[in-house]
Amino acid sequence: MEKATNYSNQNKDRYLEELLNILRIPSVSADSKHKDDMIRTAEFIKASLEKAGADNIEICPTKGHPIVYAEKIIDPKLPTVLVYGHYDVQPPDPLELWESPPFEPIIKKTNLHPEGAIYARGSCDDKGQMYMHVKAFESMMQTGTLPCNIKFMIEGEEEVGSSNLGIFIKANKQKLKSDVVLISDTSMIANDIPSIDVGLRGLAYLQVEVTGPNRDLHSGVYGGAVANPATILCKMIASLHDENNHVTVKGFYDDVMTVSDKDRADLAKIPFDENEYKKDLGIKEVWGEKGYTTIERTSIRPTLEVNGIWGGYTGEGAKTVLPSKANAKISMRLVPNQSSEKIAELFTKHFKSIAPDNVTVKVTADHGGEPVITPTDSVPFQAASKAMEKTFGKKPIATRSGGSIPIVALFERELGVKSVLFGFGLDSDNLHSPNEKYGLFNFYKGIETIPYFFKYYSELMK
Ligand code: BES
Ligand code: MN
Ligand code: MN
């Protein structure tokens, strides 16, 4: 694979220039005003794959944003790697907190990225990481070193739940037939501590609405005599964790797989500096479920979070009002063997049961996804581990991620294939936050490492 590495090195500046160009397109899947930008981004990827040497490239329309498909079948008898990534990004707001505009990428040096990092929405999640695969593929194609078959499926709706991709997968099982899915959409521990995620949490996302009086009221005339839905909602939300920060939803932990002492001991070995962590986040203390470490709280334990809460008057100045309604968006991260559907039902039942008689409560389920874990003794994990060892000069550590990629469980269920979570970002890259960034080191290291995955995977599959 030295040939591919050399080719990548020679084309390094162009590869970066291309990434900056794709980052300039505001591909925000949640916002319908960016519909055309989504199509432009899909066309950009199609053109890149074409130039790299892929065949049968298609922009597949869906009810939502299109999916880009491409393949290179060098020999049907050889194994096939399905590369998955997403070109959609999270909305960039709050815009005023960005130090440079989210869709005008610039390169700046930081402590963790002394070589420079690309600041832009989607630089890490996931355009930058997805594009490493397109470029690694180009480097292998242009040097005649692609050792097995490859298929690409790049979607535009990951950040909004991938529901149309689910439909696409069910309808295209033959087309997507493959031996493993390769995904770069997660993080590693640090640039000098490579790691591979062997687990992702699931997700159950709901919205609640608490209604009190049939209209907003004068808070002087009615306040004190009529239950305020904002106060009631806050009390209800506060009761969702007990004094040990356990989630109180009845039955919430029933299906949680207990993690062995050995696995917990392995997690404890992961380098983690709690002081650095607090400093980076500007917090005085960490928080969480009693009896678990920060790493455990964000990987092997389920959680419940309020993502947003609103109601009543939130505009400029003061308005004395007792609101008729208060709302919140609540999500739960799930671990094996919890089911997102079951947890959504348990939550709904519980939340309604704790509502006092002076309000009515509506609970609506939004999207969900199932947790996954992958075995470290599998061929794909071994190949990924060898590849990282080759290019980082150290064996990667197996970790479990706190984030979710709901489609991974569907790959398993519908296509019967496991995924390798070959992430090159850092948790501190500000995914979903203002000032998202992706290290140049990480971008280039990914492009260098991916061809080795193909090499070792093909060798181990012989
Ligand atoms: N790439 C992330 C998931 C992720 C981030 C995994 C960091 C591991 C480490 C993905 O784009 C994402 O944001 N997923 C959402 C779920 C989705 C249904 C909106 C998430 O985890 O909140
Ligand atoms: Mn992502
Ligand atoms: Mn994301």
XYZ file of C-alpha atoms and ligand atoms in Angstrom, residues 86 90 125-126 158-159 185 431-432, ligand 3:
10
model
C -23.220 10.833 5.546
C -26.293 19.492 11.825
C -19.178 14.901 11.313
C -19.133 13.569 8.725
C -28.189 10.645 9.155
C -28.659 13.683 11.360
C -18.197 8.598 11.796
C -19.464 17.911 16.634
C -22.956 19.445 16.658
Mn -23.876 13.905 13.940
